Tab-separated table of C-alpha atoms and ligand atoms in Angstrom:
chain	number	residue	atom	x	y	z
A	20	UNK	CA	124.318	23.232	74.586
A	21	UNK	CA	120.653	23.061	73.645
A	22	UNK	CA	119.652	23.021	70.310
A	23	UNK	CA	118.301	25.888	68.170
A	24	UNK	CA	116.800	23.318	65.609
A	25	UNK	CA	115.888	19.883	65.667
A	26	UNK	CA	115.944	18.253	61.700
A	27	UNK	CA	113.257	16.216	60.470
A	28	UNK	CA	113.944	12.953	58.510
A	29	UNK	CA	113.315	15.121	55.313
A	30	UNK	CA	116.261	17.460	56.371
A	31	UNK	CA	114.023	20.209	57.183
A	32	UNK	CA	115.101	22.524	59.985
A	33	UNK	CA	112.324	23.121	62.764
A	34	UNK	CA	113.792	25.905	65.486
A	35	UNK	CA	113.407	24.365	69.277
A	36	UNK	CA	110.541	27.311	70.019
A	37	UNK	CA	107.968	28.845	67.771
A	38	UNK	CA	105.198	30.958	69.107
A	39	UNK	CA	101.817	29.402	69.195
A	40	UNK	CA	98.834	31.785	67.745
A	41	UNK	CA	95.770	29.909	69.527
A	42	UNK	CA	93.564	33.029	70.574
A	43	UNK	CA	96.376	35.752	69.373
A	44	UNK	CA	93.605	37.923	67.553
A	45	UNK	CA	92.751	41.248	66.402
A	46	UNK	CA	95.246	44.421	67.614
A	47	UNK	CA	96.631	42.233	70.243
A	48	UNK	CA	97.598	39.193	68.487
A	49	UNK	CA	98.667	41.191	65.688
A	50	UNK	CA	101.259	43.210	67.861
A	51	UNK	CA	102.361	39.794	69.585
A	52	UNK	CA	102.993	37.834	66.630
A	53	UNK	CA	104.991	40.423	64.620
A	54	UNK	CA	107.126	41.705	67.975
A	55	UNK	CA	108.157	37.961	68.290
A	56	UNK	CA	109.102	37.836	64.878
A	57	UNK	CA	111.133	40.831	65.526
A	58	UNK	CA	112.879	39.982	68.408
A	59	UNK	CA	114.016	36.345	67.542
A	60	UNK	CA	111.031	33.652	66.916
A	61	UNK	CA	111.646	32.228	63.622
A	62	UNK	CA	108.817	29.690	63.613
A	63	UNK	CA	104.708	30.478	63.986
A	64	UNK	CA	102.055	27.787	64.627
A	65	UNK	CA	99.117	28.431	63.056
A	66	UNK	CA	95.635	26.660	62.408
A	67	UNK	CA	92.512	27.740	59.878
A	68	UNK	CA	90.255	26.782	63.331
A	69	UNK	CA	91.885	29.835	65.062
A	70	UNK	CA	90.175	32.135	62.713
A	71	UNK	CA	93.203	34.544	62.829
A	72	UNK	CA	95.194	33.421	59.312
A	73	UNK	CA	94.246	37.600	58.079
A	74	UNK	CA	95.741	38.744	61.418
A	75	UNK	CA	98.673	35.636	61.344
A	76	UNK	CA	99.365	37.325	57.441
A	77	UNK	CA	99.529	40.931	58.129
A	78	UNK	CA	101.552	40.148	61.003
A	79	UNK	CA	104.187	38.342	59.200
A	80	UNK	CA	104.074	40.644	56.323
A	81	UNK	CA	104.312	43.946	58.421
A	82	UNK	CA	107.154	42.235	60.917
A	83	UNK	CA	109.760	42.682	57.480
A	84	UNK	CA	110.841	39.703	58.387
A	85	UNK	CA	111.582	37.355	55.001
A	86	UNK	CA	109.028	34.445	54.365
A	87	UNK	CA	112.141	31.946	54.118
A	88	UNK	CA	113.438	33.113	57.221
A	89	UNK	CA	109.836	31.695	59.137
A	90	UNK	CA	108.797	27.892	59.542
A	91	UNK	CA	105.575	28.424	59.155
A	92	UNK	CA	102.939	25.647	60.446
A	93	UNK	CA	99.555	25.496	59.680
A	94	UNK	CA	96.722	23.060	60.144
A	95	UNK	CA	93.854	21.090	57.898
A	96	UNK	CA	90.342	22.168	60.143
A	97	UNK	CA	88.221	18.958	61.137
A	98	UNK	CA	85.101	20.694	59.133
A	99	UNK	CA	86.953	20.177	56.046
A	100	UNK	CA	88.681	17.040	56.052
A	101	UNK	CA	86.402	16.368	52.885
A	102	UNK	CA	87.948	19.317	51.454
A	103	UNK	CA	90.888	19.461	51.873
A	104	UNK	CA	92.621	21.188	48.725
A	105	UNK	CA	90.216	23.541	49.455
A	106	UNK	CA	91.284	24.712	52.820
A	107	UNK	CA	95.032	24.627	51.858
A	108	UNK	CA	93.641	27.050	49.255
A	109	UNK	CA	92.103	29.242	51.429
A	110	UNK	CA	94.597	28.831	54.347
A	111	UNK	CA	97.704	30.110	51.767
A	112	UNK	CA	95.101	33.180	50.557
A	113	UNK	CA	94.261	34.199	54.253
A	114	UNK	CA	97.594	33.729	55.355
A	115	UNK	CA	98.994	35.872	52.114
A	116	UNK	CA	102.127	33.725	51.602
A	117	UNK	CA	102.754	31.224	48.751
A	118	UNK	CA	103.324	28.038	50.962
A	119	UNK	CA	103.619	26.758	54.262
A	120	UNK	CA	107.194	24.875	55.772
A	121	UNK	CA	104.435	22.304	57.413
A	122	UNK	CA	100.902	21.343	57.468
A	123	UNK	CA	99.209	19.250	59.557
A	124	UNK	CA	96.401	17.457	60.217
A	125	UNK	CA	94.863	19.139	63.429
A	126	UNK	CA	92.790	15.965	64.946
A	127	UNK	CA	91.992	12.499	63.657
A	128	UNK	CA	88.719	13.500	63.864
A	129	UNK	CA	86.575	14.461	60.052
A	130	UNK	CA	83.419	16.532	61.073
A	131	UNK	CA	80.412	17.232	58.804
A	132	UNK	CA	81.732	19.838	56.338
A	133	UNK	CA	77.577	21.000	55.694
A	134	UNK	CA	76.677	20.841	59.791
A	135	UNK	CA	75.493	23.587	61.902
A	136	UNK	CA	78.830	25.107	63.006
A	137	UNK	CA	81.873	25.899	61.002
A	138	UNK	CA	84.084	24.472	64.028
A	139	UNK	CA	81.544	22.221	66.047
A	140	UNK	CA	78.899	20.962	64.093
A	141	UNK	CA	75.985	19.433	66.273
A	142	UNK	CA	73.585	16.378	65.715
A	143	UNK	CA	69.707	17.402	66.880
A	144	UNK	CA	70.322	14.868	70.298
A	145	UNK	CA	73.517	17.731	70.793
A	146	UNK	CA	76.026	14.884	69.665
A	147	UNK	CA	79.312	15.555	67.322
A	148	UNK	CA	77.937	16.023	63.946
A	149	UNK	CA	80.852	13.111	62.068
A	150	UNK	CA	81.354	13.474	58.179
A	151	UNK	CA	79.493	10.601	57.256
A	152	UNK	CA	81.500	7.906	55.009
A	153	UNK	CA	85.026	9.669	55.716
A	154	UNK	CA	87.813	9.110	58.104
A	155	UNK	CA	91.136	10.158	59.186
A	156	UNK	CA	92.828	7.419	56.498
A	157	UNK	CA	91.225	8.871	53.801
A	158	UNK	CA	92.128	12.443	54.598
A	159	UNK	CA	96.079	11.510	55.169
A	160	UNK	CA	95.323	10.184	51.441
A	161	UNK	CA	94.434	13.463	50.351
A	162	UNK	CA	97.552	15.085	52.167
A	163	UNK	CA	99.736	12.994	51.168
A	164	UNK	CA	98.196	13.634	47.171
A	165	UNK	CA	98.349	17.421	47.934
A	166	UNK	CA	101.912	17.180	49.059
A	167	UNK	CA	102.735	15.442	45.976
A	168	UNK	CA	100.868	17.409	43.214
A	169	UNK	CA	101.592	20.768	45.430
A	170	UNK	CA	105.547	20.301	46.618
A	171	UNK	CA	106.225	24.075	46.008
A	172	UNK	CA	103.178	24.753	48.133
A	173	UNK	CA	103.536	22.256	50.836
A	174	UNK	CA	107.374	21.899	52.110
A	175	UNK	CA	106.047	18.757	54.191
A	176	UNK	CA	103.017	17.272	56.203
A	177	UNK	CA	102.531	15.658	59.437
A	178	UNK	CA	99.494	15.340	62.041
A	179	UNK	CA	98.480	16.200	65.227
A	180	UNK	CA	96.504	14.793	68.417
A	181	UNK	CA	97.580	11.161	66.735
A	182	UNK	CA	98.167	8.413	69.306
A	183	UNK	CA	100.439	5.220	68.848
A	184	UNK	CA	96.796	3.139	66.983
A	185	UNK	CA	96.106	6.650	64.503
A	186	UNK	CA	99.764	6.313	63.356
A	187	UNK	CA	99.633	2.660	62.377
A	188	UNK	CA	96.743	2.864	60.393
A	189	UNK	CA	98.197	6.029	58.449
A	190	UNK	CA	101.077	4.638	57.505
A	191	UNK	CA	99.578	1.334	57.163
A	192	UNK	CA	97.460	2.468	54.434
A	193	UNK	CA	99.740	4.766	52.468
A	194	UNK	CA	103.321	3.493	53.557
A	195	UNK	CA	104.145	7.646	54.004
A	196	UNK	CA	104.935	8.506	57.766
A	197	UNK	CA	104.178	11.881	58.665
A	198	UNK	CA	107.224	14.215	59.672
A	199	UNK	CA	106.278	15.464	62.691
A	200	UNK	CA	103.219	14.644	65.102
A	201	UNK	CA	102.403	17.795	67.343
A	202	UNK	CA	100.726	16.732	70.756
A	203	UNK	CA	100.224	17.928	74.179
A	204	UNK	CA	103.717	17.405	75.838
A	205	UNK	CA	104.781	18.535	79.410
A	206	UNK	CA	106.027	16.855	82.617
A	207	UNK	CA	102.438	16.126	83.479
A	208	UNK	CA	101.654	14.909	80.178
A	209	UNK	CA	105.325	13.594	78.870
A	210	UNK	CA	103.892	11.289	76.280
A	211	UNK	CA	106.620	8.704	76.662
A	212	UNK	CA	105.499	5.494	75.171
A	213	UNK	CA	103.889	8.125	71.805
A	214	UNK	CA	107.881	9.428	72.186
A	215	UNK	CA	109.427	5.736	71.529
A	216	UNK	CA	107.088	4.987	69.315
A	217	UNK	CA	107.635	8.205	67.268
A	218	UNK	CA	111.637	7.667	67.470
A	219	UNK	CA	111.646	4.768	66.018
A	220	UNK	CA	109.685	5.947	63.284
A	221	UNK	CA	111.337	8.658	62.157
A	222	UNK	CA	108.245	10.579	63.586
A	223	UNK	CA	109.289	13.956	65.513
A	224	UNK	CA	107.447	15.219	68.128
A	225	UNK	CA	105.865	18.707	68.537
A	226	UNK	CA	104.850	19.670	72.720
A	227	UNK	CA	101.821	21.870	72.265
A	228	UNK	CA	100.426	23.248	75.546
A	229	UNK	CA	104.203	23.424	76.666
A	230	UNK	CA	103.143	25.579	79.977
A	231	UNK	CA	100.249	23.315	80.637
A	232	UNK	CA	97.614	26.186	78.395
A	233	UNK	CA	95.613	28.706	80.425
A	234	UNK	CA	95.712	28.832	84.939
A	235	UNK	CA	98.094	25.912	84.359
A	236	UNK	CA	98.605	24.696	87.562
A	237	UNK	CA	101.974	23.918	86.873
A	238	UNK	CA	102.993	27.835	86.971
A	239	UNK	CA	101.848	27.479	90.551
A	240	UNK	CA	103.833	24.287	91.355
A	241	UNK	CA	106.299	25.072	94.589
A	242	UNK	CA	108.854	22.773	93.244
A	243	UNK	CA	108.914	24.054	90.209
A	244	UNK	CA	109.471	27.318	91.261
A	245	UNK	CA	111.997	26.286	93.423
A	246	UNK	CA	114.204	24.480	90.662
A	247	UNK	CA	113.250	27.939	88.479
A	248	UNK	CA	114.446	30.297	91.216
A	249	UNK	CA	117.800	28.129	91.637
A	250	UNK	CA	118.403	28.510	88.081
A	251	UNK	CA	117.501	32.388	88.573
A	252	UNK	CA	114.738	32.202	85.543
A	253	UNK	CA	110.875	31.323	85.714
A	254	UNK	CA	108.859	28.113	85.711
A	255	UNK	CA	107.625	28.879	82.077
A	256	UNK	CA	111.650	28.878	80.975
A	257	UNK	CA	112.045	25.609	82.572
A	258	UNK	CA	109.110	23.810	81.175
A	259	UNK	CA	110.058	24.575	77.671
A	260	UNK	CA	113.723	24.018	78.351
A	261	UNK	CA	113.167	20.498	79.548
A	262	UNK	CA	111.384	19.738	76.327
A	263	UNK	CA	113.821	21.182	74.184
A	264	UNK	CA	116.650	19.038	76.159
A	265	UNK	CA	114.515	16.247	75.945
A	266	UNK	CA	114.290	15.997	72.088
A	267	UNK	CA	111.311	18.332	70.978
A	268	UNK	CA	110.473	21.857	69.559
A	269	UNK	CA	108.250	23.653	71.634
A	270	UNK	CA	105.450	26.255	71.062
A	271	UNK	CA	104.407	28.432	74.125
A	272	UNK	CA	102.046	31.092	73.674
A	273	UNK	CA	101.709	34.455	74.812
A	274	UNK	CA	100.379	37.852	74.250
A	275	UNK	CA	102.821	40.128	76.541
A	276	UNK	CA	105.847	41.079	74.744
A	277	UNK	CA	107.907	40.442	77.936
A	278	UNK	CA	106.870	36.798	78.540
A	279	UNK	CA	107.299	36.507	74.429
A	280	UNK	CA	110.712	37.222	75.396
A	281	UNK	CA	111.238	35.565	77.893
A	282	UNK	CA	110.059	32.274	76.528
A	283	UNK	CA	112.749	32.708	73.902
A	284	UNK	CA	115.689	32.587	76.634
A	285	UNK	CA	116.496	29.026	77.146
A	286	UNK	CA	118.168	27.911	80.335
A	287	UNK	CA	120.936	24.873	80.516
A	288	UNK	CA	119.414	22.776	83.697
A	289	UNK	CA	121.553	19.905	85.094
A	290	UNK	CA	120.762	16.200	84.698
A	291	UNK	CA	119.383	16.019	88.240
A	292	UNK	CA	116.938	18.974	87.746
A	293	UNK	CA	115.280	17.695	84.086
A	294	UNK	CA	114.622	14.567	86.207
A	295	UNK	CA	113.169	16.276	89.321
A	296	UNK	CA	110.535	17.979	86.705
A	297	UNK	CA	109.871	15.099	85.215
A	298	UNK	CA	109.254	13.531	88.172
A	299	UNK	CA	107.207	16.370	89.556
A	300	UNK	CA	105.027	15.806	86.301
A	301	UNK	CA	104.398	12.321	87.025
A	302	UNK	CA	103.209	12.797	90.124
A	303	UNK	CA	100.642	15.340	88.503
A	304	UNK	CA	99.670	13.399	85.372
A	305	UNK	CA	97.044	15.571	83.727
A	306	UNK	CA	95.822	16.374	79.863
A	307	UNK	CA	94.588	20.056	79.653
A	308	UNK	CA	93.287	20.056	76.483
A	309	UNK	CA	90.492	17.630	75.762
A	310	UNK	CA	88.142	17.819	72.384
A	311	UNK	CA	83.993	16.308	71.935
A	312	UNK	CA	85.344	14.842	68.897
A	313	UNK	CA	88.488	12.891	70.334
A	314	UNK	CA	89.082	10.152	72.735
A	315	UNK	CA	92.608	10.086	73.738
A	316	UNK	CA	94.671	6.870	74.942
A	317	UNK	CA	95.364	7.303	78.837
A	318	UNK	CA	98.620	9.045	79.677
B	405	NAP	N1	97.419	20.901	67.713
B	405	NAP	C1	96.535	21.218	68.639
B	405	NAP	O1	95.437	20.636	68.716
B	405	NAP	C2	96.866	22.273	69.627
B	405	NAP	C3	96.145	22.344	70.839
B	405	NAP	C4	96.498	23.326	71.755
B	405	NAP	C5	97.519	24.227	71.469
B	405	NAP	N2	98.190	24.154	70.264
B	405	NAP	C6	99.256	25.107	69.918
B	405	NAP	O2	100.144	25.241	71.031
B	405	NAP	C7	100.239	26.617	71.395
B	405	NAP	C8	100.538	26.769	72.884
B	405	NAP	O3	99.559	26.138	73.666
B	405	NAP	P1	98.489	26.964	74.534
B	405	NAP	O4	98.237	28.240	73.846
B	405	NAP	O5	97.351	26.045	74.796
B	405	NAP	O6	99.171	27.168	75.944
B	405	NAP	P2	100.647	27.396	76.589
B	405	NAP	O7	101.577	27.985	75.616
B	405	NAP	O8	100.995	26.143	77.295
B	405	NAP	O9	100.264	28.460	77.713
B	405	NAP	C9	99.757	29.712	77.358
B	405	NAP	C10	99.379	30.434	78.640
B	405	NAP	O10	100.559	30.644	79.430
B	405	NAP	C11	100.745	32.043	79.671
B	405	NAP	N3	102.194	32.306	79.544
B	405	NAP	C12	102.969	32.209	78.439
B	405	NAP	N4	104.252	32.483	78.719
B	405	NAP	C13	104.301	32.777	80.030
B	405	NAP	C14	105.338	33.177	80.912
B	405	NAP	N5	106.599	33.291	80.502
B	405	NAP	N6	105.019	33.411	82.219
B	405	NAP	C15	103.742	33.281	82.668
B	405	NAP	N7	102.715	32.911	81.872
B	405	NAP	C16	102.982	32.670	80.570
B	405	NAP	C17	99.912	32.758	78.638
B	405	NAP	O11	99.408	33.950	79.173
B	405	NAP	P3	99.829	35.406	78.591
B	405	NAP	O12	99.328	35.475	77.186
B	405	NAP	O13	99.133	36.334	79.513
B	405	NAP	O14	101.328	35.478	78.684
B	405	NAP	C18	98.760	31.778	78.388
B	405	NAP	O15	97.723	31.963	79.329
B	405	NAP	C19	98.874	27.184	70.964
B	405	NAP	O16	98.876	28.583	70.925
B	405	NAP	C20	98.713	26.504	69.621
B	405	NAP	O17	99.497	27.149	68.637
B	405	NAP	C21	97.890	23.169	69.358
C-alpha cells in the first residue's frame, strides 16, 4: 500500500501529494486550488515569488475546508532574504491564515532586496543583482530565530534547491537540520546521492517538477506510456506514484479539474515497473528548471 503521509523527524504529517500553485492565478487558479481542496488535496505549495498568496487565501478560505485540515507550504522570496520576518509577515497577511505547517527557503541564493526588480534584480552589465554582505547561512540564522520566537506561526522550516555542499554549511553553522528539502525530483532527475545524503540526515525530500514542469518530454515518452497503459492509468499517475513509492511527497500542478483529479489517484506499480521508469529516467537525465541566480551540482 502506498502511503497517504510520509512523517517528518518532528512528527509532522506531510500527505504523499499536494497541489503545486506555480502560475495558478487569477479566476483560474482560484477555481483550481479550491476544487482540489474540495475533492481530496489536503496539502498546497505555495511561494511569495508566485505573486498569487491573495488568490492562494481566498481560495482556501472559500473551499470551507478547515485551516488544520491543510499542510500548508510556503516559501522565503530570494529579494528578501535580508528581510525575512518581514516577508513571513506579509506572506501570513496575503495568505489570510495565522501560520503556515512549513516554510522554506526557496533558493540558496539572497538577491538585492533595493535592486531593480522585485523577483530579478539586475546589475547595469545585465548580471544577478546579489545582496551584498549576506548569504544563505545567515538567512537559515534568521529562520531558524523566526521559528523559535514565532512557533505558533511557523509549525517547522526547511529549504529548497539545496544540494549535498548548501546542507553542510547550514547545519554546520547552526547545528539545526532543516525538515524537509524540496527539489526537482523525477526519473530524469532522481536526485539519488541528495536522497542518501538527506536519509541519513533526517532530511526529507520534497519532488517538485514531479511531471518534468511544462511540454515535459516525459509525457511524450513511448515507454512510459506503455508501462501507464498496462497499468490502465496515465504517464502523469505513474510519475508521481513512483515517487511516492520511492520515499517522497509529491506536488504536481495543474489547472484542469480533471487532471487535478486525476493526479490524486495513485496507482500500485510492481517492483519491475518502478525500476523500468527509473531506468527510462536515467537514460534521459535532464533538470527542467534552471535559475540566473543558482548553479546546481550535476545530476
Ligand atoms: N521550490 C522550487 O524552486 C520550485 C520550482 C518549481 C516548481 N515548484 C513547485 O512544484 C510544483 C509543480 O511543478 P511544476 O508546476 O513546475 O510542474 P509539474 O507539476 O511537473 O507539471 C505541470 C505541467 O503538467 C501538466 N499536467 C499536470 N497534470 C497532468 C496530467 N494528469 N496529465 C497531463 N498533463 C498534466 C500541467 O498542465 P495543465 O495545467 O494543463 O494540466 C502543467 O503544464 C509547482 O507548481 C510549485 O509549487 C517549486
Amino acid at each position: 500500500m502506498l502511503p497517504d503521509y510520509f512523517t517528518l523527524v518532528n512528527g509532522q504529517k506531510v500527505p504523499s501529494v499536494g497541489l503545486g500553485t506555480w502560475q495558478l492565478e487569477g479566476g483560474k487558479g482560484y477555481s483550481a486550488i479550491k476544487h482540489a481542496l474540495q475533492n481530496g488535496y489536503k496539502m498546497l505549495d505555495c511561494a511569495f515569488a508566485y505573486y498569487n498568496q491573495e488568490v492562494v487565501g481566498r481560495a482556501i478560505k472559500d473551499s470551507g475546508i478547515a485551516r488544520e485540515e491543510i499542510f500548508l507550504v510556503d516559501k522565503l522570496a530570494n529579494t528578501w532574504h535580508s528581510a525575512a520576518e518581514k516577508n513571513l509577515e506579509l506572506t501570513l497577511k496575503s495568505l489570510g491564515v495565522e501560520y503556515l505547517d512549513l516554510w522554506l527557503m526557496h533558493w540558496p541564493s539572497p538577491l538585492n532586496h533595493h535592486g531593480n526588480d522585485p523577483k530579478t534584480p539586475k546589475l547595469a552589465d545585465g548580471s544577478v543583482d546579489f545582496e551584498k554582505d549576506w548569504d544563505y547561512v545567515k538567512t537559515w540564522k534568521s529562520m531558524v530565530e523566526l521559528h523559535r520566537n514565532y512557533p505558533e506561526k511557523l509549525k517547522s522550516i526547511g529549504v529548497a534547491n539545496f544540494g549535498v555542499k548548501e546542507l553542510e554549511a547550514i547545519i554546520e553553522a547552526t547545528g539545526v537540520v532543516p525538515v524537509v528539502n524540496q527539489v526537482e525530483l523525477h526519473p530524469s532527475c532522481n536526485q539519488q546521492q541528495l536522497f542518501k545524503f538527506c536519509g541519513d540526515h533526517g532530511i526529507q525530500l520534497v519532488a517538485y517538477s514531479p511531471l518534468g514542469s511544462i511540454g515535459s518530454p516525459l509525457l511524450q515518452n513511448e515507454d512510459l506510456a506503455g508501462i501507464a497503459a498496462k497499468n490502465g492509468v496515465t504517464i502523469p499517475q505513474c510519475l508521481i506514484s513512483w515517487g511516492v513509492a520511492n520515499g517522497w511527497p509529491v506536488i504536481p500542478r495543474s489547472t484542469s479539474f480533471e487532471r487535478i483529479d486525476q493526479n490524486l489517484q495513485l496507482v500500485e506499480l510492481s517492483k519491475d515497473d518502478l525500476f523500468e521508469i527509473t531506468r527510462i529516467g536515467s537514460q534521459n537525465k535532464h533538470r527542467f528548471v534552471t535559475a540566473p541566480w543558482h548553479s546546481f551540482a550535476e545530476i
